[in-house]
Amino acid sequence: MIIKVLGSAAGGGFPQANCNCRNCGDVRAGRPGLSARTQSSLAVSRDGERWVLLNASPDLRQQLAATPELAPRADQGLRSSPIAALVLTNGDVDHVAGLLSLREGLAFTLYASARVLQALAANSIFNVLNTATVPRIALALGQAVEMAGLTVEAYPVPGKIALYLEAAGPDFGTREGDSIGLEVRDPASGAAFHYIPGCAAVDTALAARLAGTPLVLFDGTLYTDEEMIAQGLSDKTGSRMGHISMSGPHGSMAVFEALGVKRRIYVHMNNSNPVLREDSPERAHVERAGWEVAFDGMEIRL
Ligand code: MLT
Ligand code: MN
Ligand code: ZN
């Protein structure tokens, strides 16, 4: 199985268009030790021929152009694509907007939770994807589905409904299925990994599911819950946005310590996150804790 990180940044990307924070300013200026990043997405394939995209970022066109494996094959006629399926982990703009860049007649199957499919159905702009060529299939939580020779099982994780759907009431109207994790498996080799780019907390169900697994790509949005407030960028904490922090007693570094996950990789980093600076103490800290920080173009073979 081949995993490619198409985009490793959270919504807004790195640098973010309207942001002149220290990280964004430095990466824009080309300072060594920081790399630009596009928005959150992976591609995965069992055989290198047929690919499944995990999320569709607003930067998808640029990501496809940077990934020769995802280009049409010379022997497949005038119009084709190795993209066989696409799975959404939530309805956030940074995970669904790229669907609009796949409207030129590509034929693939779109999978998401019933909740996220409902949000797409309520936005008529997504009708540019003809359901005759892009069928939409609701993922039953806890049941594996075959896609391009792989199996993908979706399961609910603590999270938050998409920002544009927030409503009055507890948890802004969040319900099961608004945020899912994915377990992707090659049934032939048994190789498997988990992909959870948005997660508010590791509850007992999630901890049990991840314990002892070989590879998890996990929500690395913020280093500290209040970092966007501390940097004067926003009035929101990470928990208000439905994202666990890396640090702190309930942060991902701490809670993963007991889980025995062999390889741990952060994805979906916000531009405020100090781990984006390769020479920062925070980067050294997460690496000492056994974590890797994904970068665009990162390739993993299982
Ligand atoms: C998030 O990950 O919190 C969302 O992508 C935020 C957003 O929709 O901009
Ligand atoms: Mn996001
Ligand atoms: Zn910034």
PDB file of N, CA and C in Angstrom, residues 124-170:
ATOM      1  N   SER A 124     -26.503  23.186  -3.539  1.00  0.00           N
ATOM      2  CA  SER A 124     -26.729  22.777  -4.930  1.00  0.00           C
ATOM      3  C   SER A 124     -25.491  22.951  -5.802  1.00  0.00           C
ATOM      4  N   ILE A 125     -24.497  23.710  -5.352  1.00  0.00           N
ATOM      5  CA  ILE A 125     -23.285  23.867  -6.179  1.00  0.00           C
ATOM      6  C   ILE A 125     -22.616  22.506  -6.406  1.00  0.00           C
ATOM      7  N   PHE A 126     -22.798  21.574  -5.469  1.00  0.00           N
ATOM      8  CA  PHE A 126     -22.167  20.254  -5.648  1.00  0.00           C
ATOM      9  C   PHE A 126     -22.873  19.423  -6.717  1.00  0.00           C
ATOM     10  N   ASN A 127     -24.010  19.926  -7.240  1.00  0.00           N
ATOM     11  CA  ASN A 127     -24.649  19.235  -8.369  1.00  0.00           C
ATOM     12  C   ASN A 127     -23.802  19.292  -9.631  1.00  0.00           C
ATOM     13  N   VAL A 128     -22.703  20.083  -9.627  1.00  0.00           N
ATOM     14  CA  VAL A 128     -21.773  20.030 -10.778  1.00  0.00           C
ATOM     15  C   VAL A 128     -21.153  18.641 -10.890  1.00  0.00           C
ATOM     16  N   LEU A 129     -21.209  17.865  -9.818  1.00  0.00           N
ATOM     17  CA  LEU A 129     -20.792  16.454  -9.888  1.00  0.00           C
ATOM     18  C   LEU A 129     -22.042  15.637 -10.209  1.00  0.00           C
ATOM     19  N   ASN A 130     -22.098  15.183 -11.439  1.00  0.00           N
ATOM     20  CA  ASN A 130     -23.252  14.415 -11.914  1.00  0.00           C
ATOM     21  C   ASN A 130     -23.314  13.077 -11.178  1.00  0.00           C
ATOM     22  N   THR A 131     -24.432  12.801 -10.519  1.00  0.00           N
ATOM     23  CA  THR A 131     -24.501  11.562  -9.736  1.00  0.00           C
ATOM     24  C   THR A 131     -24.502  10.309 -10.625  1.00  0.00           C
ATOM     25  N   ALA A 132     -24.693  10.475 -11.948  1.00  0.00           N
ATOM     26  CA  ALA A 132     -24.582   9.315 -12.845  1.00  0.00           C
ATOM     27  C   ALA A 132     -23.130   8.859 -12.942  1.00  0.00           C
ATOM     28  N   THR A 133     -22.185   9.795 -12.913  1.00  0.00           N
ATOM     29  CA  THR A 133     -20.763   9.421 -13.001  1.00  0.00           C
ATOM     30  C   THR A 133     -20.077   9.484 -11.642  1.00  0.00           C
ATOM     31  N   VAL A 134     -20.660  10.234 -10.707  1.00  0.00           N
ATOM     32  CA  VAL A 134     -20.097  10.331  -9.354  1.00  0.00           C
ATOM     33  C   VAL A 134     -21.170   9.940  -8.338  1.00  0.00           C
ATOM     34  N   PRO A 135     -21.428   8.633  -8.214  1.00  0.00           N
ATOM     35  CA  PRO A 135     -22.422   8.208  -7.229  1.00  0.00           C
ATOM     36  C   PRO A 135     -21.958   8.564  -5.815  1.00  0.00           C
ATOM     37  N   ARG A 136     -22.928   8.920  -4.977  1.00  0.00           N
ATOM     38  CA  ARG A 136     -22.614   9.272  -3.577  1.00  0.00           C
ATOM     39  C   ARG A 136     -23.106   8.145  -2.686  1.00  0.00           C
ATOM     40  N   ILE A 137     -22.208   7.566  -1.931  1.00  0.00           N
ATOM     41  CA  ILE A 137     -22.577   6.416  -1.101  1.00  0.00           C
ATOM     42  C   ILE A 137     -22.333   6.736   0.370  1.00  0.00           C
ATOM     43  N   ALA A 138     -23.361   6.518   1.175  1.00  0.00           N
ATOM     44  CA  ALA A 138     -23.239   6.769   2.613  1.00  0.00           C
ATOM     45  C   ALA A 138     -22.456   5.634   3.267  1.00  0.00           C
ATOM     46  N   LEU A 139     -21.467   5.984   4.061  1.00  0.00           N
ATOM     47  CA  LEU A 139     -20.667   4.993   4.788  1.00  0.00           C
ATOM     48  C   LEU A 139     -21.412   4.584   6.042  1.00  0.00           C
ATOM     49  N   ALA A 140     -21.651   3.296   6.190  1.00  0.00           N
ATOM     50  CA  ALA A 140     -22.217   2.805   7.446  1.00  0.00           C
ATOM     51  C   ALA A 140     -21.079   2.739   8.454  1.00  0.00           C
ATOM     52  N   LEU A 141     -21.246   3.400   9.594  1.00  0.00           N
ATOM     53  CA  LEU A 141     -20.161   3.475  10.565  1.00  0.00           C
ATOM     54  C   LEU A 141     -19.886   2.088  11.139  1.00  0.00           C
ATOM     55  N   GLY A 142     -18.605   1.726  11.167  1.00  0.00           N
ATOM     56  CA  GLY A 142     -18.212   0.436  11.715  1.00  0.00           C
ATOM     57  C   GLY A 142     -18.240  -0.697  10.708  1.00  0.00           C
ATOM     58  N   GLN A 143     -18.511  -0.380   9.430  1.00  0.00           N
ATOM     59  CA  GLN A 143     -18.533  -1.431   8.399  1.00  0.00           C
ATOM     60  C   GLN A 143     -17.530  -1.123   7.299  1.00  0.00           C
ATOM     61  N   ALA A 144     -16.675  -2.109   6.989  1.00  0.00           N
ATOM     62  CA  ALA A 144     -15.660  -1.898   5.963  1.00  0.00           C
ATOM     63  C   ALA A 144     -16.284  -1.951   4.568  1.00  0.00           C
ATOM     64  N   VAL A 145     -15.781  -1.098   3.680  1.00  0.00           N
ATOM     65  CA  VAL A 145     -16.260  -1.025   2.298  1.00  0.00           C
ATOM     66  C   VAL A 145     -15.063  -1.227   1.373  1.00  0.00           C
ATOM     67  N   GLU A 146     -15.242  -1.960   0.303  1.00  0.00           N
ATOM     68  CA  GLU A 146     -14.148  -2.188  -0.651  1.00  0.00           C
ATOM     69  C   GLU A 146     -14.027  -0.987  -1.587  1.00  0.00           C
ATOM     70  N   MET A 147     -12.790  -0.505  -1.751  1.00  0.00           N
ATOM     71  CA  MET A 147     -12.521   0.597  -2.691  1.00  0.00           C
ATOM     72  C   MET A 147     -11.178   0.345  -3.353  1.00  0.00           C
ATOM     73  N   ALA A 148     -11.178   0.148  -4.662  1.00  0.00           N
ATOM     74  CA  ALA A 148      -9.935  -0.005  -5.439  1.00  0.00           C
ATOM     75  C   ALA A 148      -8.994  -1.035  -4.812  1.00  0.00           C
ATOM     76  N   GLY A 149      -9.556  -2.140  -4.366  1.00  0.00           N
ATOM     77  CA  GLY A 149      -8.739  -3.221  -3.819  1.00  0.00           C
ATOM     78  C   GLY A 149      -8.369  -3.049  -2.359  1.00  0.00           C
ATOM     79  N   LEU A 150      -8.746  -1.929  -1.765  1.00  0.00           N
ATOM     80  CA  LEU A 150      -8.518  -1.699  -0.332  1.00  0.00           C
ATOM     81  C   LEU A 150      -9.861  -1.801   0.382  1.00  0.00           C
ATOM     82  N   THR A 151      -9.828  -1.951   1.708  1.00  0.00           N
ATOM     83  CA  THR A 151     -11.074  -1.784   2.447  1.00  0.00           C
ATOM     84  C   THR A 151     -10.941  -0.551   3.331  1.00  0.00           C
ATOM     85  N   VAL A 152     -12.041   0.173   3.470  1.00  0.00           N
ATOM     86  CA  VAL A 152     -12.061   1.392   4.272  1.00  0.00           C
ATOM     87  C   VAL A 152     -13.212   1.276   5.261  1.00  0.00           C
ATOM     88  N   GLU A 153     -12.888   1.392   6.541  1.00  0.00           N
ATOM     89  CA  GLU A 153     -13.924   1.383   7.570  1.00  0.00           C
ATOM     90  C   GLU A 153     -13.981   2.751   8.231  1.00  0.00           C
ATOM     91  N   ALA A 154     -15.158   3.327   8.233  1.00  0.00           N
ATOM     92  CA  ALA A 154     -15.362   4.626   8.880  1.00  0.00           C
ATOM     93  C   ALA A 154     -15.921   4.412  10.281  1.00  0.00           C
ATOM     94  N   TYR A 155     -15.502   5.252  11.206  1.00  0.00           N
ATOM     95  CA  TYR A 155     -16.029   5.182  12.567  1.00  0.00           C
ATOM     96  C   TYR A 155     -16.120   6.599  13.129  1.00  0.00           C
ATOM     97  N   PRO A 156     -17.084   6.828  14.015  1.00  0.00           N
ATOM     98  CA  PRO A 156     -17.255   8.181  14.545  1.00  0.00           C
ATOM     99  C   PRO A 156     -16.127   8.555  15.502  1.00  0.00           C
ATOM    100  N   VAL A 157     -15.693   9.815  15.451  1.00  0.00           N
ATOM    101  CA  VAL A 157     -14.731  10.324  16.442  1.00  0.00           C
ATOM    102  C   VAL A 157     -15.303  11.610  17.040  1.00  0.00           C
ATOM    103  N   PRO A 158     -14.882  11.947  18.266  1.00  0.00           N
ATOM    104  CA  PRO A 158     -15.328  13.213  18.841  1.00  0.00           C
ATOM    105  C   PRO A 158     -14.890  14.358  17.933  1.00  0.00           C
ATOM    106  N   GLY A 159     -15.804  15.260  17.629  1.00  0.00           N
ATOM    107  CA  GLY A 159     -15.451  16.350  16.713  1.00  0.00           C
ATOM    108  C   GLY A 159     -16.493  17.434  16.765  1.00  0.00           C
ATOM    109  N   LYS A 160     -16.621  18.129  15.635  1.00  0.00           N
ATOM    110  CA  LYS A 160     -17.577  19.241  15.580  1.00  0.00           C
ATOM    111  C   LYS A 160     -18.171  19.307  14.181  1.00  0.00           C
ATOM    112  N   ILE A 161     -19.436  19.684  14.121  1.00  0.00           N
ATOM    113  CA  ILE A 161     -20.104  19.926  12.850  1.00  0.00           C
ATOM    114  C   ILE A 161     -19.347  21.027  12.102  1.00  0.00           C
ATOM    115  N   ALA A 162     -19.440  21.028  10.758  1.00  0.00           N
ATOM    116  CA  ALA A 162     -18.735  22.053   9.964  1.00  0.00           C
ATOM    117  C   ALA A 162     -19.172  23.456  10.409  1.00  0.00           C
ATOM    118  N   LEU A 163     -18.221  24.369  10.365  1.00  0.00           N
ATOM    119  CA  LEU A 163     -18.440  25.757  10.812  1.00  0.00           C
ATOM    120  C   LEU A 163     -19.704  26.367  10.186  1.00  0.00           C
ATOM    121  N   TYR A 164     -19.909  26.136   8.885  1.00  0.00           N
ATOM    122  CA  TYR A 164     -21.018  26.776   8.166  1.00  0.00           C
ATOM    123  C   TYR A 164     -22.370  26.129   8.488  1.00  0.00           C
ATOM    124  N   LEU A 165     -22.332  25.052   9.313  1.00  0.00           N
ATOM    125  CA  LEU A 165     -23.583  24.383   9.694  1.00  0.00           C
ATOM    126  C   LEU A 165     -23.874  24.524  11.186  1.00  0.00           C
ATOM    127  N   GLU A 166     -22.981  25.261  11.893  1.00  0.00           N
ATOM    128  CA  GLU A 166     -23.177  25.378  13.339  1.00  0.00           C
ATOM    129  C   GLU A 166     -24.548  25.966  13.643  1.00  0.00           C
ATOM    130  N   ALA A 167     -25.192  25.413  14.660  1.00  0.00           N
ATOM    131  CA  ALA A 167     -26.521  25.866  15.064  1.00  0.00           C
ATOM    132  C   ALA A 167     -26.516  26.141  16.565  1.00  0.00           C
ATOM    133  N   ALA A 168     -27.580  26.770  17.036  1.00  0.00           N
ATOM    134  CA  ALA A 168     -27.709  26.988  18.472  1.00  0.00           C
ATOM    135  C   ALA A 168     -27.891  25.632  19.153  1.00  0.00           C
ATOM    136  N   GLY A 169     -27.489  25.561  20.412  1.00  0.00           N
ATOM    137  CA  GLY A 169     -27.715  24.308  21.146  1.00  0.00           C
ATOM    138  C   GLY A 169     -26.401  23.660  21.517  1.00  0.00           C
ATOM    139  N   PRO A 170     -26.519  22.523  22.216  1.00  0.00           N
ATOM    140  CA  PRO A 170     -25.317  21.868  22.717  1.00  0.00           C
ATOM    141  C   PRO A 170     -24.411  21.431  21.571  1.00  0.00           C
TER     142      PRO A 170
END
